[in-house]
Short mmCIF file of C-alpha atoms and ligand atoms in Angstrom, two decimals:
data_model
loop_
_atom_site.label_atom_id
_atom_site.label_comp_id
_atom_site.label_asym_id
_atom_site.label_seq_id
_atom_site.Cartn_x
_atom_site.Cartn_y
_atom_site.Cartn_z
CA MET A 1 -11.48 -46.36 7.69
CA GLY A 2 -10.30 -43.93 5.09
CA ILE A 3 -7.03 -43.42 3.30
CA ASP A 4 -3.84 -44.25 5.09
CA VAL A 5 -1.87 -41.03 5.18
CA SER A 6 1.64 -42.22 5.82
CA GLY A 7 3.63 -39.67 3.88
CA ARG A 8 2.44 -40.95 0.49
CA ASN A 9 -0.59 -38.70 0.08
CA THR A 10 1.37 -36.17 -1.91
CA GLU A 11 -1.57 -35.67 -4.26
CA LEU A 12 -3.74 -34.03 -1.58
CA ARG A 13 -4.31 -30.27 -2.03
CA VAL A 14 -6.19 -27.72 0.02
CA ASP A 15 -9.27 -25.90 -1.28
CA GLY A 16 -7.88 -22.39 -1.86
CA ALA A 17 -11.32 -20.88 -2.50
CA ARG A 18 -12.66 -22.23 0.80
CA LEU A 19 -9.61 -20.86 2.64
CA TRP A 20 -10.17 -17.44 1.05
CA ARG A 21 -13.89 -17.45 1.95
CA SER A 22 -13.09 -18.27 5.55
CA LEU A 23 -10.52 -15.45 5.69
CA MET A 24 -13.11 -13.02 4.32
CA ASP A 25 -15.80 -14.31 6.69
CA LEU A 26 -13.58 -13.96 9.75
CA ALA A 27 -12.57 -10.46 8.61
CA GLN A 28 -16.24 -9.41 8.95
CA ILE A 29 -15.77 -9.58 12.72
CA GLY A 30 -14.36 -6.24 13.82
CA ALA A 31 -14.30 -5.05 10.18
CA THR A 32 -13.19 -1.44 9.67
CA ALA A 33 -14.32 1.02 7.01
CA LYS A 34 -10.96 0.84 5.20
CA GLY A 35 -11.13 -2.94 4.79
CA GLY A 36 -9.09 -3.93 7.83
CA VAL A 37 -10.02 -5.35 11.21
CA ARG A 38 -9.98 -4.07 14.75
CA ARG A 39 -10.06 -7.09 17.07
CA LEU A 40 -8.22 -6.21 20.23
CA THR A 41 -7.52 -9.14 22.48
CA LEU A 42 -10.25 -10.31 24.91
CA THR A 43 -12.77 -7.73 23.66
CA ASP A 44 -16.25 -8.65 22.41
CA ALA A 45 -14.84 -8.76 18.87
CA ASP A 46 -12.22 -11.28 20.00
CA ARG A 47 -14.96 -13.35 21.63
CA GLU A 48 -17.03 -13.28 18.45
CA ALA A 49 -14.01 -14.32 16.36
CA ARG A 50 -13.24 -17.15 18.80
CA GLU A 51 -16.85 -18.35 18.61
CA CYS A 52 -16.65 -18.27 14.82
CA VAL A 53 -13.48 -20.39 14.59
CA VAL A 54 -14.64 -22.77 17.34
CA GLY A 55 -17.82 -23.29 15.29
CA TRP A 56 -15.66 -24.17 12.29
CA PHE A 57 -13.49 -26.48 14.41
CA CYS A 58 -16.58 -28.33 15.62
CA ALA A 59 -17.96 -28.58 12.08
CA ALA A 60 -14.63 -30.18 11.09
CA ARG A 61 -15.16 -32.63 13.97
CA LEU A 62 -12.17 -31.41 15.98
CA ASP A 63 -12.03 -31.67 19.79
CA VAL A 64 -11.59 -28.21 21.27
CA ARG A 65 -9.95 -27.42 24.58
CA VAL A 66 -9.12 -24.07 26.16
CA ASP A 67 -6.23 -23.52 28.55
CA GLY A 68 -5.97 -21.19 31.53
CA VAL A 69 -4.77 -18.21 29.48
CA GLY A 70 -7.39 -18.69 26.76
CA ASN A 71 -5.23 -20.49 24.20
CA LEU A 72 -7.44 -22.73 22.01
CA PHE A 73 -6.42 -26.16 20.75
CA ALA A 74 -8.52 -28.15 18.27
CA ARG A 75 -7.46 -31.76 17.91
CA ARG A 76 -7.89 -34.24 15.09
CA ALA A 77 -7.28 -37.79 16.30
CA GLY A 78 -4.50 -39.86 14.79
CA ARG A 79 -4.17 -43.63 14.65
CA ASN A 80 -1.66 -43.52 17.48
CA PRO A 81 -3.00 -41.47 20.41
CA LEU A 82 0.29 -41.90 22.26
CA ARG A 83 2.21 -39.79 19.77
CA PRO A 84 2.51 -36.06 20.48
CA PRO A 85 0.39 -33.96 18.09
CA VAL A 86 1.75 -32.09 15.09
CA VAL A 87 0.42 -28.58 15.65
CA SER A 88 -0.13 -25.50 13.51
CA GLY A 89 -1.72 -22.15 14.25
CA SER A 90 -1.27 -18.47 14.96
CA HIS A 91 -3.53 -15.73 16.41
CA ILE A 92 -6.84 -14.00 15.65
CA ASP A 93 -6.40 -10.84 17.71
CA SER A 94 -5.35 -7.78 15.72
CA GLN A 95 -3.71 -4.39 15.98
CA PRO A 96 -6.14 -1.46 16.57
CA SER A 97 -6.06 -0.80 12.83
CA GLY A 98 -4.91 -4.21 11.63
CA GLY A 99 -5.36 -6.26 8.49
CA LYS A 100 -7.33 -9.33 7.46
CA PHE A 101 -4.37 -11.73 7.17
CA ASP A 102 -1.91 -11.19 10.03
CA GLY A 103 -2.48 -14.17 12.33
CA ALA A 104 -5.84 -15.14 10.84
CA TYR A 105 -4.07 -16.75 7.87
CA GLY A 106 -2.05 -19.08 10.11
CA VAL A 107 -5.14 -20.23 12.01
CA LEU A 108 -7.33 -20.69 8.94
CA ALA A 109 -4.59 -22.37 6.88
CA ALA A 110 -4.30 -24.94 9.68
CA LEU A 111 -8.10 -25.32 9.72
CA GLU A 112 -8.02 -25.79 5.94
CA VAL A 113 -5.50 -28.63 6.41
CA MET A 114 -7.97 -30.33 8.77
CA ARG A 115 -10.89 -29.81 6.37
CA THR A 116 -8.86 -31.20 3.48
CA LEU A 117 -7.95 -34.34 5.41
CA ASP A 118 -11.57 -34.69 6.51
CA ASP A 119 -12.82 -34.45 2.91
CA ALA A 120 -10.34 -37.15 1.90
CA GLY A 121 -11.31 -39.36 4.84
CA ALA A 122 -7.61 -39.50 5.67
CA THR A 123 -6.07 -40.32 9.03
CA THR A 124 -2.53 -39.49 10.06
CA ASP A 125 -0.54 -41.60 12.50
CA ALA A 126 0.11 -38.78 15.00
CA PRO A 127 -2.79 -36.53 16.03
CA LEU A 128 -2.97 -33.04 14.49
CA GLU A 129 -3.96 -29.83 16.24
CA VAL A 130 -4.82 -26.24 15.40
CA ALA A 131 -3.59 -23.71 17.99
CA VAL A 132 -5.02 -20.22 18.47
CA TRP A 133 -2.75 -18.21 20.75
CA THR A 134 -4.15 -15.48 23.00
CA ASN A 135 -2.95 -11.90 22.57
CA GLU A 136 -0.12 -12.10 20.08
CA GLU A 137 -0.29 -8.39 19.28
CA GLY A 138 0.21 -7.02 22.79
CA THR A 139 -1.55 -3.71 22.21
CA ARG A 140 -4.39 -3.86 24.73
CA PHE A 141 -2.44 -5.96 27.23
CA THR A 142 1.33 -6.44 27.40
CA PRO A 143 3.43 -8.49 26.93
CA VAL A 144 3.20 -9.36 23.23
CA MET A 145 2.88 -13.07 22.37
CA MET A 146 1.30 -13.57 25.77
CA GLY A 147 -0.43 -16.91 25.20
CA SER A 148 2.45 -18.65 23.43
CA GLY A 149 4.90 -17.18 25.96
CA ALA A 150 2.86 -18.58 28.85
CA PHE A 151 2.64 -21.92 27.04
CA ALA A 152 6.44 -21.99 26.69
CA GLY A 153 6.90 -21.12 30.37
CA VAL A 154 8.30 -17.63 29.69
CA PHE A 155 5.53 -15.97 31.76
CA SER A 156 3.68 -17.36 34.78
CA VAL A 157 -0.10 -17.77 34.52
CA GLU A 158 -0.55 -15.58 37.62
CA SER A 159 1.46 -12.72 36.11
CA ILE A 160 -0.54 -12.95 32.88
CA HIS A 161 -3.89 -12.89 34.71
CA ALA A 162 -2.80 -9.79 36.64
CA GLN A 163 -1.92 -7.70 33.54
CA LEU A 164 -4.14 -4.61 33.25
CA ASP A 165 -5.38 -2.65 30.24
CA SER A 166 -5.51 1.17 30.26
CA ASP A 167 -8.97 1.04 31.88
CA GLY A 168 -7.71 -1.10 34.75
CA ARG A 169 -9.35 -4.35 33.61
CA SER A 170 -7.27 -7.49 34.07
CA VAL A 171 -6.59 -10.35 31.68
CA GLY A 172 -8.06 -12.74 34.25
CA GLU A 173 -11.35 -10.81 34.47
CA GLU A 174 -11.61 -10.35 30.73
CA LEU A 175 -10.93 -14.04 30.00
CA ALA A 176 -13.77 -14.94 32.37
CA ARG A 177 -16.07 -12.25 30.95
CA ILE A 178 -15.76 -13.52 27.36
CA GLY A 179 -15.99 -17.16 28.48
CA TYR A 180 -12.47 -18.29 27.60
CA ALA A 181 -10.86 -18.85 31.00
CA GLY A 182 -10.29 -22.50 30.21
CA ALA A 183 -9.64 -25.45 32.48
CA ALA A 184 -6.74 -27.04 30.59
CA PRO A 185 -3.30 -26.53 32.14
CA VAL A 186 -1.05 -23.96 30.45
CA GLY A 187 1.94 -25.58 28.74
CA GLY A 188 3.56 -28.82 29.79
CA VAL A 189 2.24 -30.39 26.59
CA LYS A 190 4.61 -32.06 24.18
CA PHE A 191 4.28 -31.18 20.48
CA GLY A 192 5.72 -33.48 17.82
CA ALA A 193 6.32 -30.33 15.78
CA TYR A 194 4.86 -26.84 15.34
CA PHE A 195 4.41 -25.13 11.98
CA GLU A 196 3.10 -21.58 11.59
CA ALA A 197 2.03 -20.09 8.27
CA HIS A 198 2.06 -16.29 8.14
CA ILE A 199 2.17 -13.42 5.70
CA GLU A 200 5.73 -12.15 5.47
CA GLN A 201 4.90 -8.61 6.71
CA GLY A 202 7.89 -7.41 4.70
CA PRO A 203 8.73 -6.88 1.00
CA VAL A 204 11.30 -9.62 0.30
CA LEU A 205 9.14 -12.36 -1.26
CA GLU A 206 7.07 -9.98 -3.35
CA ASP A 207 10.29 -8.41 -4.60
CA SER A 208 11.79 -11.78 -5.57
CA GLY A 209 8.52 -13.07 -7.04
CA ARG A 210 8.64 -16.27 -4.98
CA PRO A 211 5.43 -17.45 -3.27
CA ILE A 212 7.06 -19.34 -0.38
CA GLY A 213 9.53 -18.19 2.26
CA VAL A 214 11.30 -20.94 4.20
CA VAL A 215 11.79 -19.22 7.54
CA MET A 216 15.14 -20.06 9.14
CA GLY A 217 14.44 -18.18 12.35
CA ALA A 218 13.60 -14.75 13.69
CA LEU A 219 15.78 -11.74 14.33
CA GLY A 220 16.67 -11.13 17.94
CA GLN A 221 15.73 -7.71 19.27
CA LYS A 222 17.16 -5.23 21.73
CA TRP A 223 15.11 -2.17 22.63
CA TYR A 224 16.34 0.89 24.50
CA ASP A 225 15.16 4.20 25.88
CA VAL A 226 17.84 6.83 25.43
CA VAL A 227 17.60 9.92 27.63
CA ILE A 228 19.71 12.93 26.69
CA ASP A 229 20.11 15.80 29.15
CA GLY A 230 21.56 19.11 27.98
CA MET A 231 20.43 22.59 28.98
CA ASP A 232 17.43 24.69 27.94
CA ALA A 233 18.68 28.06 26.75
CA HIS A 234 17.57 31.02 24.64
CA ALA A 235 18.05 30.48 20.90
CA GLY A 236 19.31 34.04 20.39
CA PRO A 237 21.83 35.01 23.07
CA THR A 238 23.49 31.57 23.41
CA PRO A 239 26.54 31.21 21.08
CA MET A 240 26.84 27.95 19.18
CA GLU A 241 29.97 26.76 20.98
CA LEU A 242 28.43 27.20 24.45
CA ARG A 243 25.26 25.23 23.78
CA ARG A 244 24.29 21.90 25.33
CA ASP A 245 21.74 20.95 22.70
CA ALA A 246 20.06 17.64 23.52
CA LEU A 247 18.30 17.46 20.14
CA LEU A 248 21.55 17.91 18.22
CA ALA A 249 22.99 14.99 20.21
CA ALA A 250 19.83 13.02 19.43
CA ALA A 251 20.33 13.66 15.71
CA ARG A 252 23.86 12.28 16.01
CA ILE A 253 22.57 9.21 17.86
CA ILE A 254 19.93 8.62 15.17
CA GLU A 255 22.61 8.79 12.47
CA ARG A 256 24.72 6.28 14.40
CA VAL A 257 21.83 3.85 14.96
CA ASN A 258 21.39 3.76 11.21
CA GLY A 259 25.16 3.40 10.69
CA ILE A 260 25.47 0.56 13.20
CA ALA A 261 22.69 -1.38 11.43
CA LEU A 262 24.40 -0.85 8.06
CA GLU A 263 27.68 -2.12 9.53
CA HIS A 264 25.77 -5.36 10.26
CA ALA A 265 24.18 -5.81 6.83
CA PRO A 266 22.27 -7.57 5.38
CA ASN A 267 20.14 -8.59 8.38
CA GLY A 268 21.04 -5.91 10.94
CA ARG A 269 18.26 -3.40 11.59
CA GLY A 270 18.34 -0.15 13.55
CA THR A 271 15.39 2.16 14.08
CA VAL A 272 14.65 5.29 16.07
CA GLY A 273 10.86 5.49 15.90
CA ARG A 274 10.02 7.80 18.75
CA LEU A 275 11.33 11.16 19.87
CA GLU A 276 10.19 13.42 22.70
CA VAL A 277 11.72 16.89 22.75
CA GLN A 278 11.59 19.25 25.73
CA PRO A 279 10.57 21.96 25.92
CA ASN A 280 9.74 21.65 22.18
CA SER A 281 9.65 25.37 21.61
CA ARG A 282 10.78 27.20 18.47
CA ASN A 283 13.18 29.58 20.16
CA VAL A 284 14.55 27.39 22.96
CA ILE A 285 17.59 25.13 22.64
CA PRO A 286 16.20 21.69 23.64
CA GLY A 287 17.38 20.67 27.10
CA ARG A 288 16.07 17.13 27.15
CA VAL A 289 15.29 14.45 24.56
CA ARG A 290 14.04 10.91 25.01
CA LEU A 291 14.24 8.55 22.06
CA SER A 292 13.68 4.87 21.37
CA VAL A 293 16.18 2.53 19.74
CA ASP A 294 15.18 -0.82 18.19
CA PHE A 295 18.06 -3.09 17.11
CA ARG A 296 17.54 -6.46 15.38
CA HIS A 297 19.95 -9.13 14.21
CA PRO A 298 19.80 -12.90 13.53
CA THR A 299 22.68 -13.75 15.89
CA THR A 300 23.39 -13.09 19.55
CA ASP A 301 26.96 -12.02 18.68
CA GLY A 302 25.64 -9.53 16.15
CA LEU A 303 23.22 -8.03 18.67
CA THR A 304 25.94 -7.80 21.30
CA ALA A 305 28.26 -6.01 18.87
CA MET A 306 25.47 -3.56 17.97
CA HIS A 307 24.81 -2.99 21.67
CA ASP A 308 28.51 -2.29 22.36
CA SER A 309 28.72 0.12 19.41
CA LEU A 310 25.70 2.04 20.69
CA LEU A 311 27.28 2.48 24.14
CA VAL A 312 30.63 3.63 22.68
CA SER A 313 28.88 6.05 20.31
CA ALA A 314 26.65 7.43 23.05
CA ALA A 315 29.67 8.14 25.24
CA GLU A 316 31.51 9.88 22.37
CA ILE A 317 28.47 11.90 21.33
CA GLY A 318 27.82 12.84 24.96
CA ARG A 319 31.36 14.25 25.24
CA SER A 320 31.41 16.05 21.91
CA SER A 321 27.92 17.49 22.38
CA ARG A 322 28.45 18.37 26.07
CA VAL A 323 25.32 16.51 27.16
CA HIS A 324 24.63 13.57 29.44
CA ILE A 325 23.36 10.45 27.63
CA GLN A 326 21.77 7.54 29.43
CA VAL A 327 21.09 4.32 27.46
CA VAL A 328 18.48 2.18 29.21
CA PRO A 329 17.88 -1.35 27.85
CA ILE A 330 14.17 -2.21 28.12
CA THR A 331 13.55 -5.38 26.08
CA ASP A 332 15.74 -8.25 25.00
CA PHE A 333 14.57 -11.05 22.69
CA GLU A 334 17.12 -13.70 21.84
CA PRO A 335 17.34 -14.58 18.12
CA ALA A 336 15.37 -17.73 17.35
CA ALA A 337 16.84 -20.45 15.14
CA PHE A 338 14.10 -22.81 14.01
CA ASP A 339 14.48 -26.59 14.04
CA ARG A 340 16.70 -27.81 11.20
CA SER A 341 14.59 -30.87 10.35
CA CYS A 342 11.32 -28.87 10.30
CA VAL A 343 12.88 -26.11 8.18
CA ASP A 344 14.31 -28.67 5.73
CA LEU A 345 10.92 -30.36 5.54
CA VAL A 346 9.20 -27.08 4.60
CA ARG A 347 11.81 -26.47 1.88
CA ASN A 348 11.58 -30.03 0.51
CA VAL A 349 7.79 -29.90 0.43
CA ALA A 350 7.82 -26.52 -1.35
CA ASN A 351 10.26 -27.92 -3.93
CA SER A 352 8.26 -31.10 -4.48
CA LEU A 353 5.10 -29.03 -5.00
CA GLY A 354 6.99 -26.94 -7.55
CA TYR A 355 6.66 -23.66 -5.66
CA PRO A 356 9.59 -21.25 -6.10
CA ASN A 357 10.91 -20.53 -2.61
CA GLN A 358 13.76 -18.97 -0.71
CA ASP A 359 15.24 -19.03 2.75
CA ILE A 360 14.28 -15.98 4.77
CA VAL A 361 14.74 -14.62 8.29
CA SER A 362 11.70 -13.18 10.03
CA GLY A 363 12.15 -9.55 11.00
CA ALA A 364 9.11 -9.68 13.27
CA ALA A 365 8.55 -11.88 16.29
CA HIS A 366 5.76 -14.49 16.10
CA ASP A 367 4.13 -17.02 18.42
CA ALA A 368 6.41 -19.58 16.75
CA VAL A 369 9.41 -17.89 18.38
CA TYR A 370 8.18 -18.84 21.85
CA VAL A 371 6.86 -22.25 20.78
CA ALA A 372 10.33 -22.94 19.31
CA ARG A 373 11.68 -22.96 22.88
CA VAL A 374 9.65 -26.08 23.72
CA ALA A 375 8.99 -27.84 20.39
CA PRO A 376 10.64 -28.43 16.99
CA THR A 377 9.31 -25.46 15.00
CA ALA A 378 9.34 -23.88 11.55
CA MET A 379 7.38 -21.16 9.75
CA ILE A 380 6.09 -20.75 6.21
CA PHE A 381 5.89 -17.21 4.81
CA VAL A 382 3.81 -16.03 1.87
CA PRO A 383 4.09 -12.59 0.22
CA CYS A 384 1.85 -9.68 1.19
CA LYS A 385 1.13 -6.70 -1.03
CA ASP A 386 3.89 -4.07 -0.93
CA GLY A 387 5.18 -5.80 2.21
CA ILE A 388 2.62 -3.87 4.26
CA SER A 389 1.17 -5.24 7.50
CA HIS A 390 -0.24 -3.86 10.77
CA ASN A 391 -2.33 -1.72 8.47
CA GLU A 392 -5.95 -1.88 7.29
CA ILE A 393 -4.80 -2.08 3.66
CA GLU A 394 -2.82 -5.29 4.31
CA ASP A 395 -3.46 -7.60 1.35
CA ALA A 396 -2.35 -10.96 -0.05
CA LYS A 397 -3.04 -13.00 -3.19
CA PRO A 398 -5.37 -16.01 -2.93
CA GLU A 399 -2.96 -18.19 -4.96
CA HIS A 400 -0.07 -17.39 -2.58
CA LEU A 401 -2.20 -18.15 0.47
CA GLU A 402 -3.26 -21.42 -1.15
CA ALA A 403 0.38 -22.33 -1.94
CA GLY A 404 1.41 -21.72 1.67
CA ALA A 405 -1.48 -23.86 2.93
CA ASN A 406 -0.47 -26.69 0.56
CA VAL A 407 3.08 -26.57 1.93
CA LEU A 408 1.60 -26.65 5.44
CA LEU A 409 -0.66 -29.59 4.57
CA GLN A 410 2.17 -31.71 3.15
CA ALA A 411 4.60 -30.77 5.93
CA MET A 412 2.04 -31.77 8.60
CA ILE A 413 1.19 -35.03 6.84
CA ALA A 414 4.89 -35.93 6.52
CA ARG A 415 5.68 -35.05 10.11
CA ALA A 416 2.63 -36.92 11.43
CA SER A 417 3.34 -40.10 9.45
ZN1 ZN B 1 0.88 -12.10 13.41
#
């Protein structure tokens, strides 16, 4: 029955108004006064949001299953049940003061693809699935991208269940409490391909005026704690040349972190976002400073070079500032290069739909970065207002969201044919 969707249904388009309504409806759950959402993972708001999307999945006649870390999968049968599904999704948990589009767009764009096919009575050859990954944001429970990481075998299910929030409640208990400790095994499932639509969360597409970003991969990340030990001393009696000022050394490190990133332009990034000064007193030379360093780069070689530069600079600054500097690596994410054929497909589809587009590298990590380790993966970016995300004022244009969902629709149809 229905239309044979074998890569020829290029005339199919999503219903952009329906997609927008669903985004606004979901944003009512955990809505904040400033127009954002607060839907921390595995809270009652997360449960309510899950129940809302599961209701929509069932209305679209999708088969829903839940795995042992609470990841949701909603399947639309294909003609050939032996083929691995073509999957698309993202997350519906949010930052404590998050926006309406981060994550939610990827889930609801995938749902809109299913609804569109349903309206057309169309069947693909391979099955299609929507994925909703547990705890992408990592604010209530660490690590970030927990559900997709467990799916990709990066974290064991036991270690995930044992993670505690600041009140001592575990992921395992909270999954059971909200009714999403599922029976399906975690991972070990083959995907034909995985596509994730997402707002860019940066300013590049808005700046260029192009509605579609063809995501080549994601920047790798290296995070450090830097601890600088000098000597507390009185601001008056201590001559400048005899000081061991930890904050002055920190200032020099901050300058270098910026310089190292600029030496690796255009995609190198270096940020010091956190500083703790001791004793933090107006008339005491600071004896100890802790600061964070966040380096990002699209290649492993680039990240390694940035790492080496930081160590050399820290040693030099330690000597010249007469302080002891310890650089402690705390997190290491390899750069992700997405699958060439999936990336090319996204670009070709965007071109055939007439959407101006450009290649782009994701500065943020996404569930797709972990899924890319076990399945051919690509992402589709759309612009967000002023490049702002992880903020209640996060905003995006309905026509851009619609364009991204149309690219997703045609990419999934092509890959599933
Ligand atoms: Zn996200």
